[in-house]
Amino acid sequence: MSTSRRHFLKSAAASLVAAQKVGANDRLQIALIGAGGMGSGDTRYQLACPGVALVAVCDVYDGRLARAKEVWGNQLFTTRDYREVLARKDVDAVIIATPDHWHSRITIAALDAGKDVYCEKPMVHFVEEGKDVIAAQQRSGKILQVGSQYVSSLVYQKARELLQAGAIGQLNMVEAWLDRNTAIGAWQYSIPPDASPDNIDWDRFLGNAPKVPFEPVRLFRWRNYRDYGTGVAGDLFVHLLSGLHYATRSTGPTRVMATGGLRYWKDGRDVPDVMLALLDYPKTETHPDFTLALRVNFKSGVAEEQFGFRFVGSEGVIHTSPAGVTVSTVPPEAEPGYTIGTFTKAVQDQFVAEYRKKYAKTNATADALRPQKEDKYVPPEDHDAHREHHRAFLDSVRQRKPSIEDGVFGLRAAGPALLTNRAYFDKRICQWDPQTMTAT
Ligand SMILES: NC(=O)c1ccc[n+]([C@@H]2O[C@H](COP(=O)([O-])OP(=O)(O)OC[C@H]3O[C@@H](n4cnc5c(N)ncnc54)[C@H](O)[C@@H]3O)[C@@H](O)[C@H]2O)c1
């Protein structure tokens, strides 16, 4: 029997067992690993769905375990060691919302322990970890969903429909930006005044990262350090790439360039706070070749966060923002016009006579009046992409249907995002193969 067929049968058998274990109406028991801001939010979303119960929480800071009990009750099993969570028979699925440097390691261990996994973005800390995550998902037959919720957003669903319908002609460029303009937006998260080596498992936080002495800022503002986080590339570009790949049905770029600098938040961080990247997307069955320009700026001269996409095509622009989608289109020029003032009078007359034989029906100035059309789509007020993303995960778990953002999708978004870091830090152009998901 071929390896792929054996693998398929193994996955199918594993899925069947899981399907028998978690029926559509059964109670699903979940656990949270990494009980900070996002993990708590993710847990709230899942608990808001019917038939979901939280049984265990893991974190390396005791304060967050105590807080979990305050919020979700004293019956919770809590631990500093995620392996104790994975060993529990009463846990069906886990949310992994640790700093990035733990994502792949805990995800692989969880899948191998037979748990379904919702892992926050970016799926990996380094590109090279991606294949092992995908392999673990395949050999376990378990559900893995990555937590980039743009994939569940009605805004990107609308953009996808419009692109597919050819609403803006031929796509040639995409711009996407996410500018944060507050201290919290720039990762200046609060440090609890009781943080100490007694209530923090420092070595467990560090994991495979270089050993450094206890310094709470490195845990509570881990995004500022490349040892634990992935900078704006893995924190924010990855969201933009997930949204883009979903909307264009793309597998990814082939060439990645980046520049930027640390311009404002000189607080000890070792990652830039302004970053610009250019990525080349080759033609595929779902889109023509186009260029992507990404931008993050943590101090962009305005008060509020700014976030959006411009999909630019030959006949219009799709603009997305949290408020919705605007499509403006302009019909193709009826005639090209001419610039003949520097030619001699005789040549001008000759040119106009020939031009009028070719373009007899209109005149060049009429093109200035080409009618622009604008359509708006506003999602329902109560639409919440995050909530939908968690619903999709729970649907996959209950119905044993493929995840909408699996390991392959996760790596195809995280890989090029992380290559923008490599391009920035190594000052070079990086190549990426979106099919094999390898950096060359
Ligand atoms: N999808 C989104 O929109 C979104 C938004 C914010 C954050 N995130 C992602 O969620 C993850 C967590 O981010 P956050 O803002 O919640 O950070 P956070 O610092 O608030 O939470 C991380 C938690 O993990 C704990 N932790 C560290 N090492 C651990 C280990 N080995 N085992 C168990 N717990 C450990 C920390 O003590 C902390 O409580 C990140 O990967 C981030 O990229 C996603």
XYZ file of C-alpha atoms and ligand atoms in Angstrom:
484
model
C 0.000 0.000 0.000
C 1.364 3.458 -0.880
C 2.437 5.778 1.912
C -0.163 8.343 0.936
C -2.949 5.735 0.926
C -1.801 4.335 4.256
C -1.707 7.880 5.570
C -5.188 8.555 4.221
C -6.626 5.444 5.881
C -4.900 6.298 9.137
C -6.264 9.849 9.029
C -9.719 8.616 8.086
C -9.694 6.097 10.949
C -8.508 8.740 13.383
C -11.245 11.086 12.184
C -13.887 8.391 12.616
C -12.824 7.730 16.197
C -12.907 11.436 16.924
C -16.299 11.802 15.238
C -17.674 9.042 17.447
C -16.199 10.727 20.472
C -17.495 14.229 19.732
C -20.954 14.131 18.191
C -22.793 17.220 17.004
C -24.676 17.615 20.280
C -21.995 16.435 22.675
C -20.278 18.627 25.179
C -16.842 19.660 23.987
C -14.194 20.083 26.637
C -11.490 22.594 25.918
C -8.305 23.791 27.594
C -6.367 27.031 27.270
C -2.573 27.184 27.051
C -1.350 30.765 27.412
C -3.948 32.691 29.404
C -3.003 36.252 28.437
C -5.005 38.757 26.424
C -5.759 36.761 23.299
C -6.055 33.360 24.973
C -8.668 34.749 27.352
C -10.533 36.316 24.432
C -10.362 33.108 22.385
C -11.704 31.147 25.354
C -14.605 33.557 25.842
C -15.572 33.136 22.182
C -15.582 29.350 22.419
C -17.450 29.295 25.725
C -20.133 31.513 24.183
C -20.922 28.641 21.794
C -23.362 25.974 23.005
C -22.000 22.772 24.527
C -18.468 23.976 25.227
C -16.838 23.720 28.673
C -13.420 24.847 29.842
C -11.691 22.244 32.004
C -8.031 23.295 32.229
C -5.807 26.355 31.924
C -2.029 26.518 31.651
C 0.226 29.542 32.044
C 3.733 30.219 33.304
C 2.571 33.181 35.434
C 0.565 32.074 38.487
C -1.341 35.370 38.492
C -2.992 34.408 35.223
C -3.933 30.978 36.564
C -5.488 32.634 39.618
C -7.326 35.049 37.334
C -8.631 32.140 35.250
C -10.182 30.674 38.411
C -11.672 34.072 39.319
C -13.319 34.274 35.911
C -14.196 30.636 35.144
C -14.430 29.007 38.571
C -12.385 27.068 41.101
C -13.156 23.721 39.504
C -10.610 24.466 36.756
C -7.467 22.387 36.624
C -4.528 24.807 36.389
C -0.858 24.188 35.774
C 2.384 25.807 34.640
C 3.205 22.772 32.481
C 1.250 22.360 29.224
C 2.156 18.660 29.108
C -0.148 18.087 32.093
C -3.010 19.563 30.074
C -2.230 17.405 27.056
C -2.122 14.271 29.210
C -5.699 14.788 30.395
C -8.301 12.487 28.877
C -11.083 15.000 29.525
C -9.618 17.581 27.114
C -10.882 17.340 23.508
C -9.374 20.526 22.083
C -6.837 23.151 23.100
C -6.403 26.835 22.407
C -2.720 27.741 22.121
C -2.142 31.444 22.744
C 1.383 31.547 24.109
C 4.103 33.823 22.724
C 5.109 32.808 19.193
C 8.247 30.848 20.120
C 6.104 28.149 21.736
C 3.459 27.777 19.006
C 4.868 24.977 16.884
C 6.239 22.954 19.791
C 2.977 22.900 21.748
C 0.868 22.467 18.595
C 2.801 19.376 17.537
C 2.672 17.918 21.053
C -1.076 18.603 21.269
C -1.862 17.012 17.900
C 0.256 13.998 18.785
C -1.614 13.762 22.093
C -4.851 13.458 20.101
C -6.206 16.971 20.712
C -7.788 19.261 18.146
C -5.933 22.565 18.103
C -6.801 26.221 17.668
C -3.368 27.877 17.480
C -2.965 31.614 17.375
C -1.117 33.256 14.496
C 1.628 33.213 13.418
C 1.593 29.423 13.238
C 5.383 29.316 13.596
C 8.229 31.406 14.995
C 10.562 30.389 12.149
C 9.613 29.292 8.618
C 11.487 26.006 8.998
C 9.133 24.828 11.784
C 6.141 24.786 9.427
C 6.607 21.398 7.765
C 6.697 19.600 11.122
C 3.409 21.202 12.138
C 1.776 20.150 8.864
C 3.147 16.625 9.274
C 1.775 16.397 12.815
C -1.638 17.543 11.603
C -1.587 14.894 8.871
C -0.360 11.969 10.960
C -2.760 12.742 13.812
C -5.863 13.219 11.647
C -6.810 15.958 14.112
C -8.189 19.409 13.336
C -5.722 22.306 13.303
C -7.058 25.809 12.797
C -4.790 28.841 12.848
C -6.155 31.987 14.472
C -6.072 34.612 11.727
C -9.707 35.579 11.829
C -9.699 37.649 8.613
C -10.399 34.368 6.881
C -13.816 34.376 8.581
C -14.583 38.029 7.900
C -17.514 39.033 5.718
C -15.376 41.929 4.469
C -12.821 39.582 2.885
C -15.583 37.260 1.739
C -17.043 40.211 -0.175
C -13.634 41.166 -1.588
C -13.159 37.559 -2.698
C -16.527 37.499 -4.471
C -15.809 40.817 -6.196
C -12.362 39.730 -7.355
C -13.709 36.445 -8.619
C -16.449 38.247 -10.549
C -13.854 40.507 -12.200
C -15.380 43.648 -10.647
C -12.170 45.683 -11.031
C -10.879 44.148 -14.266
C -7.418 42.650 -14.018
C -5.789 42.866 -10.583
C -2.264 44.318 -10.795
C -1.367 45.604 -7.340
C -2.494 45.331 -3.716
C -1.657 47.712 -0.890
C -2.328 46.707 2.713
C -1.500 48.588 5.896
C -2.003 48.356 9.614
C -0.827 51.460 11.452
C -1.046 51.485 15.223
C -0.931 54.823 16.958
C -1.211 54.103 20.675
C 1.234 52.811 23.275
C -0.810 49.637 23.750
C -1.028 49.240 19.974
C 2.789 49.434 19.968
C 2.919 46.547 22.514
C 3.535 48.554 25.697
C 1.491 46.025 27.679
C 1.117 46.356 31.462
C 3.541 44.515 33.735
C 1.930 43.200 36.941
C 3.605 44.698 40.015
C 3.763 41.290 41.745
C 5.823 39.643 38.934
C 8.638 37.659 40.572
C 10.638 34.454 40.072
C 8.352 32.903 42.720
C 5.164 33.260 40.697
C 6.655 32.962 37.195
C 8.190 29.796 35.758
C 10.963 31.679 33.983
C 12.679 28.672 32.401
C 9.394 27.405 31.029
C 8.710 30.796 29.471
C 12.159 30.822 27.847
C 11.815 27.297 26.474
C 14.282 26.911 23.599
C 15.119 30.637 23.587
C 18.542 31.741 24.881
C 18.862 31.616 28.685
C 18.675 35.112 30.169
C 18.179 36.235 33.786
C 14.651 36.941 35.075
C 13.356 40.198 33.596
C 9.535 40.550 33.610
C 9.453 42.957 30.662
C 10.660 40.139 28.407
C 7.642 38.027 29.336
C 4.933 40.681 29.498
C 6.186 42.525 26.382
C 7.559 39.455 24.607
C 6.616 40.857 21.165
C 9.471 43.350 21.493
C 12.106 40.590 21.381
C 12.935 38.363 18.463
C 13.746 35.499 20.830
C 10.026 35.095 21.607
C 8.080 37.119 19.042
C 8.176 37.790 15.330
C 7.958 41.592 15.244
C 5.403 43.382 13.128
C 5.941 40.735 10.447
C 4.518 37.819 12.435
C 2.168 39.927 14.512
C 0.528 42.040 11.823
C 1.754 41.305 8.288
C 0.577 37.732 8.819
C -2.993 38.992 9.294
C -2.745 41.001 6.086
C -1.359 37.994 4.201
C -4.106 35.730 5.534
C -6.772 38.215 4.412
C -5.087 38.634 1.036
C -4.648 34.917 0.408
C -8.246 34.280 1.302
C -9.558 37.121 -0.893
C -7.405 36.309 -3.929
C -7.342 32.519 -3.354
C -3.593 32.799 -3.660
C -0.985 30.368 -2.401
C 1.613 33.093 -1.942
C 4.433 35.212 -3.325
C 7.794 34.202 -4.787
C 9.966 37.227 -3.946
C 10.069 39.203 -0.704
C 11.766 42.555 0.002
C 11.564 44.728 3.113
C 12.901 47.837 4.767
C 12.063 50.001 7.772
C 13.579 50.904 11.119
C 13.084 51.495 14.823
C 11.981 55.106 14.729
C 9.956 55.896 17.837
C 9.581 53.099 20.410
C 13.187 52.967 21.563
C 12.256 51.038 24.694
C 14.775 48.225 24.405
C 12.940 46.337 21.667
C 15.035 44.671 18.992
C 12.422 44.820 16.193
C 11.425 47.713 13.906
C 8.340 49.874 14.513
C 8.137 51.015 10.882
C 8.207 48.310 8.262
C 7.476 48.306 4.538
C 7.573 45.196 2.389
C 7.114 44.413 -1.285
C 6.114 40.933 -2.404
C 5.750 39.564 -5.957
C 2.808 37.254 -6.567
C 3.086 35.086 -9.702
C 0.141 34.363 -11.981
C -1.948 31.369 -10.918
C -5.278 29.864 -11.910
C -7.045 32.210 -9.496
C -5.290 35.536 -10.161
C -2.936 37.336 -12.553
C 0.535 38.317 -11.368
C 0.473 41.305 -9.023
C 2.650 43.194 -6.571
C 1.811 43.520 -2.889
C 2.944 46.484 -0.775
C 2.646 46.015 3.010
C 3.049 48.701 5.665
C 3.067 48.908 9.450
C 3.856 52.172 11.257
C 3.500 52.439 15.044
C 3.488 56.239 15.049
C 1.897 57.464 11.856
C 0.865 60.978 12.838
C -2.830 60.351 13.413
C -4.728 59.406 16.568
C -6.495 56.216 15.625
C -5.481 52.835 14.253
C -5.575 52.723 10.467
C -6.105 49.493 8.698
C -7.113 48.504 5.211
C -6.508 47.052 1.783
C -6.594 48.539 -1.714
C -6.978 45.948 -4.441
C -6.056 47.805 -7.615
C -7.262 46.550 -10.986
C -7.306 47.752 -14.585
C -10.872 49.017 -14.209
C -11.298 49.891 -10.574
C -10.298 49.645 -6.938
C -11.673 47.600 -4.046
C -11.015 49.345 -0.762
C -11.568 47.422 2.465
C -11.650 48.782 6.000
C -13.205 47.516 9.224
C -16.283 49.503 8.158
C -16.761 47.533 4.967
C -15.900 47.373 1.296
C -16.065 50.104 -1.352
C -15.712 49.290 -5.033
C -15.070 52.149 -7.418
C -14.906 51.419 -11.089
C -14.164 53.452 -14.144
C -14.896 52.292 -17.716
C -11.958 51.787 -20.078
C -10.939 54.844 -22.136
C -12.925 55.140 -25.350
C -9.866 56.533 -27.124
C -6.248 57.167 -26.085
C -6.099 60.947 -26.762
C -3.000 62.665 -28.130
C -0.092 64.922 -27.204
C 0.903 66.629 -30.444
C 1.545 70.308 -29.510
C 5.302 70.029 -30.086
C 4.899 68.687 -33.621
C 4.859 71.034 -36.644
C 1.472 72.361 -37.740
C 1.493 70.138 -40.823
C 2.300 67.009 -38.805
C -0.370 67.896 -36.229
C -2.982 68.197 -39.010
C -1.881 64.905 -40.499
C -1.960 63.216 -37.056
C -5.475 64.473 -36.267
C -6.803 63.401 -39.652
C -5.433 59.866 -39.168
C -6.559 59.758 -35.549
C -10.107 60.717 -36.513
C -10.253 57.947 -39.097
C -9.509 55.491 -36.273
C -11.573 57.140 -33.511
C -14.438 58.721 -35.386
C -17.235 58.482 -32.856
C -16.025 60.458 -29.833
C -13.491 63.134 -29.139
C -10.492 62.918 -26.814
C -11.768 65.350 -24.178
C -14.892 63.239 -23.565
C -12.710 60.725 -21.767
C -12.185 63.187 -18.944
C -15.862 62.683 -18.189
C -15.644 58.913 -17.867
C -18.282 58.138 -15.268
C -16.880 56.671 -12.044
C -19.177 54.280 -10.223
C -19.016 53.525 -6.534
C -20.696 50.699 -4.603
C -20.493 50.097 -0.873
C -20.915 46.954 1.154
C -21.302 47.252 4.915
C -21.351 44.052 6.980
C -24.117 43.673 9.577
C -23.322 45.619 12.745
C -23.141 42.499 14.885
C -20.719 40.679 12.555
C -17.602 39.620 14.436
C -14.953 37.780 12.405
C -13.329 36.463 15.562
C -16.557 34.869 16.749
C -17.137 33.346 13.294
C -13.597 31.985 13.260
C -14.167 30.157 16.546
C -17.559 28.889 15.359
C -15.850 27.513 12.252
C -13.283 25.729 14.418
C -15.951 24.153 16.622
C -17.918 23.107 13.512
C -14.807 21.405 12.144
C -14.254 19.634 15.450
C -17.837 18.428 15.802
C -18.369 17.458 12.177
C -14.780 16.315 11.548
C -14.665 18.555 8.500
C -11.466 20.197 7.237
C -10.360 23.334 8.983
C -10.846 26.593 7.097
C -7.303 27.684 8.038
C -5.172 24.564 8.356
C -1.425 24.093 8.661
C -0.834 24.601 4.947
C -2.789 27.861 4.888
C -1.068 28.872 8.131
C 2.414 28.303 6.732
C 1.592 29.958 3.414
C 0.695 33.109 5.362
C 3.376 32.902 8.075
C 6.210 31.880 5.729
C 6.307 35.015 3.538
C 5.448 37.221 6.542
C 8.489 35.879 8.406
C 10.617 36.247 5.278
C 9.972 40.011 5.427
C 11.896 39.862 8.743
C 14.696 37.924 7.102
C 14.789 40.411 4.212
C 14.865 43.308 6.704
C 17.454 41.941 9.135
C 19.724 40.313 6.524
C 19.270 43.219 4.061
C 18.567 40.935 1.137
C 15.835 39.809 -1.209
C 14.316 36.464 -0.165
C 12.815 33.843 -2.443
C 9.845 31.703 -1.459
C 8.271 28.744 -3.187
C 4.562 28.905 -2.348
C 3.907 25.385 -3.607
C 6.559 23.552 -1.610
C 6.469 26.235 1.135
C 10.235 26.549 1.291
C 12.502 29.564 1.502
C 15.360 29.483 -0.982
N -5.770 36.727 16.263
C -5.516 37.921 16.745
O -6.101 38.929 16.360
C -4.498 38.041 17.836
C -4.485 39.188 18.641
C -3.549 39.238 19.676
C -2.653 38.203 19.874
N -2.682 37.120 19.046
C -1.730 36.024 19.229
O -2.001 35.371 20.454
C -0.794 34.940 21.071
C -0.744 35.504 22.489
O -0.716 36.913 22.435
P -1.215 37.791 23.667
O -1.383 39.172 23.210
O -2.380 37.117 24.280
O 0.048 37.681 24.630
P 0.033 37.663 26.233
O 1.398 37.986 26.665
O -1.093 38.526 26.732
O -0.311 36.149 26.580
C 0.611 35.098 26.421
C 0.484 34.218 27.651
O 1.269 33.038 27.460
C 1.900 32.729 28.697
N 3.034 31.851 28.416
C 4.301 32.139 28.038
N 5.018 31.014 27.855
C 4.187 29.980 28.136
C 4.337 28.559 28.142
N 5.476 27.983 27.804
N 3.275 27.819 28.503
C 2.096 28.381 28.861
N 1.887 29.718 28.870
C 2.919 30.503 28.501
C 2.267 34.093 29.268
O 2.521 34.061 30.638
C 1.020 34.903 28.922
O 0.046 34.836 29.947
C 0.345 35.432 20.189
O 0.826 34.407 19.377
C -0.282 36.507 19.330
O 0.303 36.618 18.063
C -3.593 37.014 18.054
